[in-house]
Coordinates of C-alpha atoms in Angstrom, one line a residue:
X31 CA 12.8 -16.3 -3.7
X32 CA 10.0 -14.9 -1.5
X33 CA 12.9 -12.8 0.9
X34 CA 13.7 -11.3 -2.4
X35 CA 10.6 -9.9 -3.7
X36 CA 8.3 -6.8 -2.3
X37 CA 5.7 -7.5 0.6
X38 CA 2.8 -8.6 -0.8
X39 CA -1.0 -7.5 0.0
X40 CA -4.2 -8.4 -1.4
X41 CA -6.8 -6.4 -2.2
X42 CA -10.9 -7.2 -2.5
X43 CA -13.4 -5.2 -5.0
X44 CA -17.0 -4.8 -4.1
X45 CA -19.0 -3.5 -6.8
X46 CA -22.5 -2.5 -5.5
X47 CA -23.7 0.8 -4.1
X48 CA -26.9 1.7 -3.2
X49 CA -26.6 5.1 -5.3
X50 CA -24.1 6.0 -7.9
X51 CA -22.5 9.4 -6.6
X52 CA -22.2 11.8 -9.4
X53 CA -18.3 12.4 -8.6
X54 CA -17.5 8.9 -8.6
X55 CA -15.3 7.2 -11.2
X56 CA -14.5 3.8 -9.8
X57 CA -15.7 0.5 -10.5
X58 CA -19.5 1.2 -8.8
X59 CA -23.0 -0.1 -9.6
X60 CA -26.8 -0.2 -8.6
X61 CA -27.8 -3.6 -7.9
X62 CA -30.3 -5.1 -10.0
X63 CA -32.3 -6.2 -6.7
X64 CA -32.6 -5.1 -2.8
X65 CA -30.7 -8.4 -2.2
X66 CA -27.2 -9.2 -3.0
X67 CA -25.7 -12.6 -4.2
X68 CA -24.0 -13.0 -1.6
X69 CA -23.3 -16.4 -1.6
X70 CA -22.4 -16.7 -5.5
X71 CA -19.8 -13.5 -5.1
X72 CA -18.0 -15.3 -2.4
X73 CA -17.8 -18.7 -4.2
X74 CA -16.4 -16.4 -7.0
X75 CA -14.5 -14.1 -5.1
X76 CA -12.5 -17.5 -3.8
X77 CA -12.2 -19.0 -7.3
X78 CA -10.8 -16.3 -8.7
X79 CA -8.1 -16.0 -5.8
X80 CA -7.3 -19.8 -6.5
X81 CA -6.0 -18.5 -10.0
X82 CA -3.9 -15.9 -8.4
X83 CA -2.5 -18.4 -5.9
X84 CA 0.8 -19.3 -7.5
X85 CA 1.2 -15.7 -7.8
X86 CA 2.2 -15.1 -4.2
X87 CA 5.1 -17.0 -4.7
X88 CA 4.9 -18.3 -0.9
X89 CA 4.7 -14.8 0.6
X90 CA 2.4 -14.0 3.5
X91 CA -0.6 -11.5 3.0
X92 CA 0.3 -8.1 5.0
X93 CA -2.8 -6.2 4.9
X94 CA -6.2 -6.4 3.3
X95 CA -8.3 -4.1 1.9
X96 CA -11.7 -4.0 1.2
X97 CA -12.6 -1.0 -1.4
X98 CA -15.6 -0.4 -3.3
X99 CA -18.4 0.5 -4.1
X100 CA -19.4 -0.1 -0.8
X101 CA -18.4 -3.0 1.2
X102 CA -20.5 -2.2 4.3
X103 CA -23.6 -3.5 1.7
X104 CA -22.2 -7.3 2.6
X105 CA -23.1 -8.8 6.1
X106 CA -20.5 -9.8 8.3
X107 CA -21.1 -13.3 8.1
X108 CA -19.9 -13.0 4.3
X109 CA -16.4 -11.8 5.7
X110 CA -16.2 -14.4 7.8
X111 CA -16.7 -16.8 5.5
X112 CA -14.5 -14.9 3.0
X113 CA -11.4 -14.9 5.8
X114 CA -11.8 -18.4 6.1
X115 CA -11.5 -19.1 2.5
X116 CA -8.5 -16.7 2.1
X117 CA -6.7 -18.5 5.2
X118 CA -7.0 -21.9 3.4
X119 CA -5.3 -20.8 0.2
X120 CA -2.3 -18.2 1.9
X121 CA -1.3 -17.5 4.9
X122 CA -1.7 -14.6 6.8
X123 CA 0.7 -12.2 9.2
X124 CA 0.4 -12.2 12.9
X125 CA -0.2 -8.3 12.5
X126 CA -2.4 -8.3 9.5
X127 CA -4.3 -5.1 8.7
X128 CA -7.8 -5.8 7.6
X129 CA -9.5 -2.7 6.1
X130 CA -13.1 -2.5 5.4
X131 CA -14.9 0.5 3.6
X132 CA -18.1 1.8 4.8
X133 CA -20.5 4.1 4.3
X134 CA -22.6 6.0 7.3
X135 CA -25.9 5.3 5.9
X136 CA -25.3 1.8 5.2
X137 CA -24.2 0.7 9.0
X138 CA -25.8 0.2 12.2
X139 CA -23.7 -0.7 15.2
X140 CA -24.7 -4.3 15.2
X141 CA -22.9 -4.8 11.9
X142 CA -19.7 -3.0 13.2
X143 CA -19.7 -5.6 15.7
X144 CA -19.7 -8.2 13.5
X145 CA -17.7 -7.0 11.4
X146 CA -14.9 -6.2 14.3
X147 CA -15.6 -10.6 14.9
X148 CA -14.7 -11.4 11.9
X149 CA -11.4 -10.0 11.9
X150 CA -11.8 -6.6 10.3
X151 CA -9.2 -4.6 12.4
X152 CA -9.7 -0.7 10.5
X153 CA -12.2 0.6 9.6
X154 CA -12.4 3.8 6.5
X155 CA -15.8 5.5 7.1
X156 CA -16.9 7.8 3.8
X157 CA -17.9 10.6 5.3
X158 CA -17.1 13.6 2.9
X159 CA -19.2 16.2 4.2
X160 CA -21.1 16.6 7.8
X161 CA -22.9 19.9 6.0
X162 CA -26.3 18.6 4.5
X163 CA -26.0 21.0 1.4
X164 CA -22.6 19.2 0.4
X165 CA -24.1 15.8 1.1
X166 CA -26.9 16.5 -1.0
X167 CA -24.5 18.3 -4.3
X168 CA -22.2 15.3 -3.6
X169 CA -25.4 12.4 -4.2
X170 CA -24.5 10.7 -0.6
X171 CA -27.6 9.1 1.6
X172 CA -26.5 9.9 5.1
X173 CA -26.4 13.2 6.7
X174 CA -23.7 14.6 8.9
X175 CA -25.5 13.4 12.0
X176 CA -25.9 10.0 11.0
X177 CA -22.0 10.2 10.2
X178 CA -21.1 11.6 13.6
X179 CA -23.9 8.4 14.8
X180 CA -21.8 6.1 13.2
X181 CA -18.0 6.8 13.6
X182 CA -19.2 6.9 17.5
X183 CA -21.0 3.4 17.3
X184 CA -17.7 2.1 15.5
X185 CA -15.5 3.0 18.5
X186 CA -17.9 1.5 20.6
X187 CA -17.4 -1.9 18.3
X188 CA -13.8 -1.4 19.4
X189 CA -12.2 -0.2 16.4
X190 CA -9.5 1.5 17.6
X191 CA -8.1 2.4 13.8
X192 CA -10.6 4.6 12.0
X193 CA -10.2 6.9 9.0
X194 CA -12.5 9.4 7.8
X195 CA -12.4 10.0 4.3
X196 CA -13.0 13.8 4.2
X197 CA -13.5 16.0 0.2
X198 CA -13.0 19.6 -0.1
X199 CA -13.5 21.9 -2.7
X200 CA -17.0 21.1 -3.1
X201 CA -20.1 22.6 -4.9
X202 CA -20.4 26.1 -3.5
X203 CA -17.8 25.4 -0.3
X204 CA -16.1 28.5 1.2
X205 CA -13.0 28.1 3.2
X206 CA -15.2 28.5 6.6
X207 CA -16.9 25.8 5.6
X208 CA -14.3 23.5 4.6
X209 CA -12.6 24.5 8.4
X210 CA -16.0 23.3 9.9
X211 CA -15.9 20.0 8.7
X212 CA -12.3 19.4 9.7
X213 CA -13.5 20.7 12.8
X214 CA -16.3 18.1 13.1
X215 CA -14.2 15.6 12.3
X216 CA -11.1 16.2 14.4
X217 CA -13.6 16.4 17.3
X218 CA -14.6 12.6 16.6
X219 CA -10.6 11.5 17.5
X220 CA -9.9 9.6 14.4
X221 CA -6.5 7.9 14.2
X222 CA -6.3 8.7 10.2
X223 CA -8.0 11.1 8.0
X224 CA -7.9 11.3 4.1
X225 CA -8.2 14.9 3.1
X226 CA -8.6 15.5 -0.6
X227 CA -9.9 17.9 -3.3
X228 CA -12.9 16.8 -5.2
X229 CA -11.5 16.4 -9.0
X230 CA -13.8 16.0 -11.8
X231 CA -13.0 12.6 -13.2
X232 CA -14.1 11.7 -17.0
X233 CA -16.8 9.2 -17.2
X234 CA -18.8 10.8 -14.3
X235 CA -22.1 12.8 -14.2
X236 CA -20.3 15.7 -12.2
X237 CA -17.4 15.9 -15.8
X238 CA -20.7 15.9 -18.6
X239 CA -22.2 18.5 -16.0
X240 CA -19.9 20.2 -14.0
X241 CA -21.2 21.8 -10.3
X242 CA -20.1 25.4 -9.2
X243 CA -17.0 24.6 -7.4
X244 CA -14.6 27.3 -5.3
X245 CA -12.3 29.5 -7.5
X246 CA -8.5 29.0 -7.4
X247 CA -8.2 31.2 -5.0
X248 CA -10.3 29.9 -2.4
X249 CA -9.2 26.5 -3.5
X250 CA -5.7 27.6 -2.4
X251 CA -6.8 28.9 1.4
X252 CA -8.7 25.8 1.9
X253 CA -5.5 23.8 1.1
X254 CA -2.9 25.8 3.1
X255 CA -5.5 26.2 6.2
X256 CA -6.8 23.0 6.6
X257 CA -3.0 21.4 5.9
X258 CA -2.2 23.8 9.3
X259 CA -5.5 22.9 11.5
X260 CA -4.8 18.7 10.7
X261 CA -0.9 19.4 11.7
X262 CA -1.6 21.5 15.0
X263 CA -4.5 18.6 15.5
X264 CA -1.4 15.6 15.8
X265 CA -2.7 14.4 12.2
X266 CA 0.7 14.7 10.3
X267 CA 0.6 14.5 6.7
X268 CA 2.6 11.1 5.2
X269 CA 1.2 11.5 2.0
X270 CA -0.8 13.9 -0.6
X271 CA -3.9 13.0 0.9
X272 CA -3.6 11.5 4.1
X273 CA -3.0 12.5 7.3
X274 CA -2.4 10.4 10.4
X275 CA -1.7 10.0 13.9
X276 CA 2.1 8.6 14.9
X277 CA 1.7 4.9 13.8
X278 CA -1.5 5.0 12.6
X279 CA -0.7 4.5 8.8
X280 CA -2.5 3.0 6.1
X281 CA -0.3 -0.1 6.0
X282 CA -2.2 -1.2 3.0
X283 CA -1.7 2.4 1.1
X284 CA 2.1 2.5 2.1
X285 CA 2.6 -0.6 0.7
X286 CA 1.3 0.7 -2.6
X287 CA 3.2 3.8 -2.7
X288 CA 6.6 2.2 -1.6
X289 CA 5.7 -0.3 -5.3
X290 CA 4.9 -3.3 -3.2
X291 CA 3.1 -6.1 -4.5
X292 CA -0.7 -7.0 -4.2
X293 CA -3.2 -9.7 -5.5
X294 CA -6.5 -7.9 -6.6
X295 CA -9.8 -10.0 -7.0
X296 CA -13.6 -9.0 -7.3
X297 CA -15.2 -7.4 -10.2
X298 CA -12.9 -4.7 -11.8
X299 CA -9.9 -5.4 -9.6
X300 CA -6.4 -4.5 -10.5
X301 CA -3.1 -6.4 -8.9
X302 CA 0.4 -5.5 -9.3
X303 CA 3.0 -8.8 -9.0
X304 CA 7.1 -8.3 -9.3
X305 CA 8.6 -11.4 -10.9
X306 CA 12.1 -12.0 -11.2
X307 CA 13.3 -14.1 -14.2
X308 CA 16.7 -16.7 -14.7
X309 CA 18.8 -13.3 -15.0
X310 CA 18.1 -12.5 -11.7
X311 CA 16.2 -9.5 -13.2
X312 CA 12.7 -8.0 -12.0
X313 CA 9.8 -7.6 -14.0
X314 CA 6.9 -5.8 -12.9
X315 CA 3.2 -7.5 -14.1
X316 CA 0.0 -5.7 -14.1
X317 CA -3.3 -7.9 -14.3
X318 CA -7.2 -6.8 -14.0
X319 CA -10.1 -8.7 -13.5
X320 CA -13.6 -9.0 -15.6
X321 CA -15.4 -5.2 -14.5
X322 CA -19.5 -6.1 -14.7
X323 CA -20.8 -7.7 -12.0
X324 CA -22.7 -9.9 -13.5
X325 CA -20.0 -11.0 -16.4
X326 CA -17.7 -11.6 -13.5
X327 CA -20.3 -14.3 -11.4
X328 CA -20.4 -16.1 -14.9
X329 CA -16.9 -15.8 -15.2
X330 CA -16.7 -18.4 -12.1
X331 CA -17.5 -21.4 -15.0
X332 CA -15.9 -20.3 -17.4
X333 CA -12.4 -22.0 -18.4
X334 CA -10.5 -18.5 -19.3
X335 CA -10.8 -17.6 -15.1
X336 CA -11.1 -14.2 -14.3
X337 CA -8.2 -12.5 -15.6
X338 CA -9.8 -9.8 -18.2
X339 CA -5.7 -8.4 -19.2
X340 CA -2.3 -8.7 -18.2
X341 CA 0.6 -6.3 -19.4
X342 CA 4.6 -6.2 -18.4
X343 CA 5.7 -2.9 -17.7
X344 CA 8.5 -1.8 -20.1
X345 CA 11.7 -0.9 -18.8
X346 CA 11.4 2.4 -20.1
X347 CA 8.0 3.1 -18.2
X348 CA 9.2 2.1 -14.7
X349 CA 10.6 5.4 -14.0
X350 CA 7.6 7.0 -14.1
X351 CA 5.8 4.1 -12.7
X352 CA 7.9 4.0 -9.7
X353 CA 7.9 7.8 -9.3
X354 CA 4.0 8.3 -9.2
X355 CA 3.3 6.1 -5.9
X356 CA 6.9 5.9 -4.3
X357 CA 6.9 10.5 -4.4
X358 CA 3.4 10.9 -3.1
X359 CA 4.7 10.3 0.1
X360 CA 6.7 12.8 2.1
X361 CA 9.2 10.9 3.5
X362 CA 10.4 10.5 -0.7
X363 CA 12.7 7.5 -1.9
X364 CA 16.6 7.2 -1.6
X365 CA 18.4 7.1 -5.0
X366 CA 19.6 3.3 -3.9
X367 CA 15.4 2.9 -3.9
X368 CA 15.4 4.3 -6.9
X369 CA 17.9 2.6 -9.0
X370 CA 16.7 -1.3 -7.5
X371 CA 13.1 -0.3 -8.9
X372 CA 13.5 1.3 -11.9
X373 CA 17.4 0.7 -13.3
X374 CA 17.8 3.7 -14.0
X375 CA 21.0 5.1 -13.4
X376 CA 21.2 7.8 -11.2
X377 CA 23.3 10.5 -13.2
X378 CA 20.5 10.2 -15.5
X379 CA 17.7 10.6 -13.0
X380 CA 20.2 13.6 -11.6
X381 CA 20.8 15.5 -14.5
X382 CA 16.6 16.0 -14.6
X383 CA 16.3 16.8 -11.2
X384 CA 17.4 20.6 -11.5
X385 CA 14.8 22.0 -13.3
X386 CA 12.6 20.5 -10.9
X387 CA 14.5 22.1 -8.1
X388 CA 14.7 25.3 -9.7
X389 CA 10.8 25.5 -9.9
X390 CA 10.7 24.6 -5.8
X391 CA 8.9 21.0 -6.8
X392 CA 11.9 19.3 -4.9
X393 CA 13.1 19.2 -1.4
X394 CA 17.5 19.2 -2.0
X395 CA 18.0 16.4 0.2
X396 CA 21.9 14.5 -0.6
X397 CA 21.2 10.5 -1.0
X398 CA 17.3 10.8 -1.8
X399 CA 14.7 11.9 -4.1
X400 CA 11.8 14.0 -2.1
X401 CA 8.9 16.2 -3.3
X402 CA 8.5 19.7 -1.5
X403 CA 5.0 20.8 -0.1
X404 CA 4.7 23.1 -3.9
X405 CA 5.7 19.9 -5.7
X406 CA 3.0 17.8 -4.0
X407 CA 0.5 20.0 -5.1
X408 CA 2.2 19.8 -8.6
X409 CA 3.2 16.0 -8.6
X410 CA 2.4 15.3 -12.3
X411 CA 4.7 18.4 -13.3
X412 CA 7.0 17.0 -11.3
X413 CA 7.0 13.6 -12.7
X414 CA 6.8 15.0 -16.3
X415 CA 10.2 16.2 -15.3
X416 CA 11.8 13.4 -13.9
X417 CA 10.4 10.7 -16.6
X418 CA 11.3 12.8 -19.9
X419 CA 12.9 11.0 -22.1

């Protein structure tokens, strides 16, 4: 059954930060004290993965990744530990990819190194901003030099896969400014950089109080010029957001947008399992974990496990499903793709399509489905079209 299903990934919540940022919508909190617990998040992070076990359905774990909050606030020797668990319950691939986020003003080299030892192969550094008056609008506690500091003490670790994650449209930012920090960044040689807008997200201090952010207009240069300057720089776009260098890939994110599977465990996690059922048919399972910290740690002796909700995805909903990771990248999906995810026929999903390519959202490629540059920018029109009932 296992050459049947999607390739499977697992991805690893850490829910502490040092400082909440005001932009940030994701599963993110203070820590009651200066010291983590360590030791009793591991012994939970493992016992919740022993529920998802049977899940993997004898698979082998592709890539990791290790999102937060912020990672980087657990020592190396945790990961260590952590790998070794993991290892004992599932096997892993020859060429796993291992990715840990960090934050600048939360490393020093020596923990790079230790975290390189214990198997961390990439390495996603949240930079945002090198200018200290976006830093400061944006909450963050490093400075553009201390970010410069640490991508170079990384590389001297030997991480030899690094992404920057890089915002624009920030409080105040004008188009020169948005060039300067692609500048700075291209200048450090990273293999992969996310590039994205700053979007103000309900539940966040920056939505009940919103900062003065570029007009449309400005918004729009920002976008065409720095698409150009990351293109001419050997960083081709693959997706919305995320540029690379030839091979250099999120492995982890591509499996996400081409609808593989993953395991998710740690506070708030979310996984994503395809099952297929006597018919022969596939069914698509979405499951989240127990979101507070501290309900999760006393969720390790409790009898119900981890799992805070589980939900099928209709047949009905797949389309759309399908559609918002597999055409945010910009190689698209072929229709035979399409119809072996979703079902749906494709004279229906055809007879949708031309409104979309009348409005320029669609590239007219024969045998596959692919968003144009315009209909990147506007991928939810585009999948309002193609999901209409």
């Amino acid at each position: 059954m296992a050459d049947q299903l999607p390739p499977l990934s697992l991805y690893i919540h850490t829910p502490w930060c040092v400082r909440k940022c005001p932009y940030c919508d994701f599963n993110s909190h203070e820590p009651d004290s200066s010291e983590l617990p360590e030791a009793a998040y591991l012994a939970a992070l493992l016992s919740d993965l022993d529920g998802d076990v049977s899940l993997a359905s004898g698979r082998t774990i592709q890539t990791i990744f290790i999102g937060g909050g912020t990672p980087s606030l657990l020592s190396p020797g945790f990961y260590q530990q952590l790998f070794e668990g993991i290892r004992q319950r599932l096997p892993f691939s020859p060429t796993i990819e291992i990715t840990l986020e960090a934050n600048p003003g939360t490393t020093e080299q020596q923990r790079f190194i230790g975290y390189r030892e214990a198997g961390i192969n990439r390495l996603s550094l949240g930079v945002q901003s090198f200018r200290p008056t976006q830093l400061s609008a944006l909450g963050r506690i490093h400075s553009g030099n201390e970010a410069v500091t640490a991508i170079s003490e990384a590389k001297a670790a030997g991480f030899d896969n690094l992404n920057i994650d890089l915002m624009h449209g920030l409080p105040q930012q004008t188009p020169e400014q948005a060039m300067e920090d692609i500048d700075q960044a291209l200048a450090l040689n990273p293999e992969h950089l996310s590039w994205y807008q700053l979007t103000l997200e309900p539940n966040t201090a920056f939505f009940s109080h919103p900062p003065p952010l570029p007009e449309e207009e400005a918004l729009w240069d920002i976008q065409e010029a720095g698409h150009q300057r990351l293109e001419q720089a050997g960083l081709n776009r693959y997706e919305i957001s995320a540029y690379a260098r030839p091979g250099c890939q999120s492995r982890h994110n591509l499996n996400y947008w081409r609808f593989g599977d993953y395991l998710g465990i740690g506070a708030g996690a979310h996984g994503k399992l395809t099952h297929i059922d006597s018919q022969g048919e596939w069914q698509i399972e979405r499951r989240w974990k127990t979101r507070q910290p501290d309900a999760y740690l006393r969720r390790a002796n409790d009898p119900r496990g981890f799992v805070a909700g589980q939900q099928l995805i209709e047949p009905q909903e797949l389309p759309l499903e399908f559609a918002m990771n597999a055409l945010r990248l910009t190689e698209g999906v072929t229709l035979a793709d399409w119809f072996a995810h979703t079902g749906q026929p494709n004279a229906l999903l055809l007879n949708r399509l031309q409104s979309a390519q009348e409005k320029g959202l669609l590239m007219e490629m024969p045998e596959k489905l692919r968003a144009s540059p315009q209909g990147l920018l506007f991928l939810n029109e585009l999948l309002a079209l193609i999901s209409e009932e």
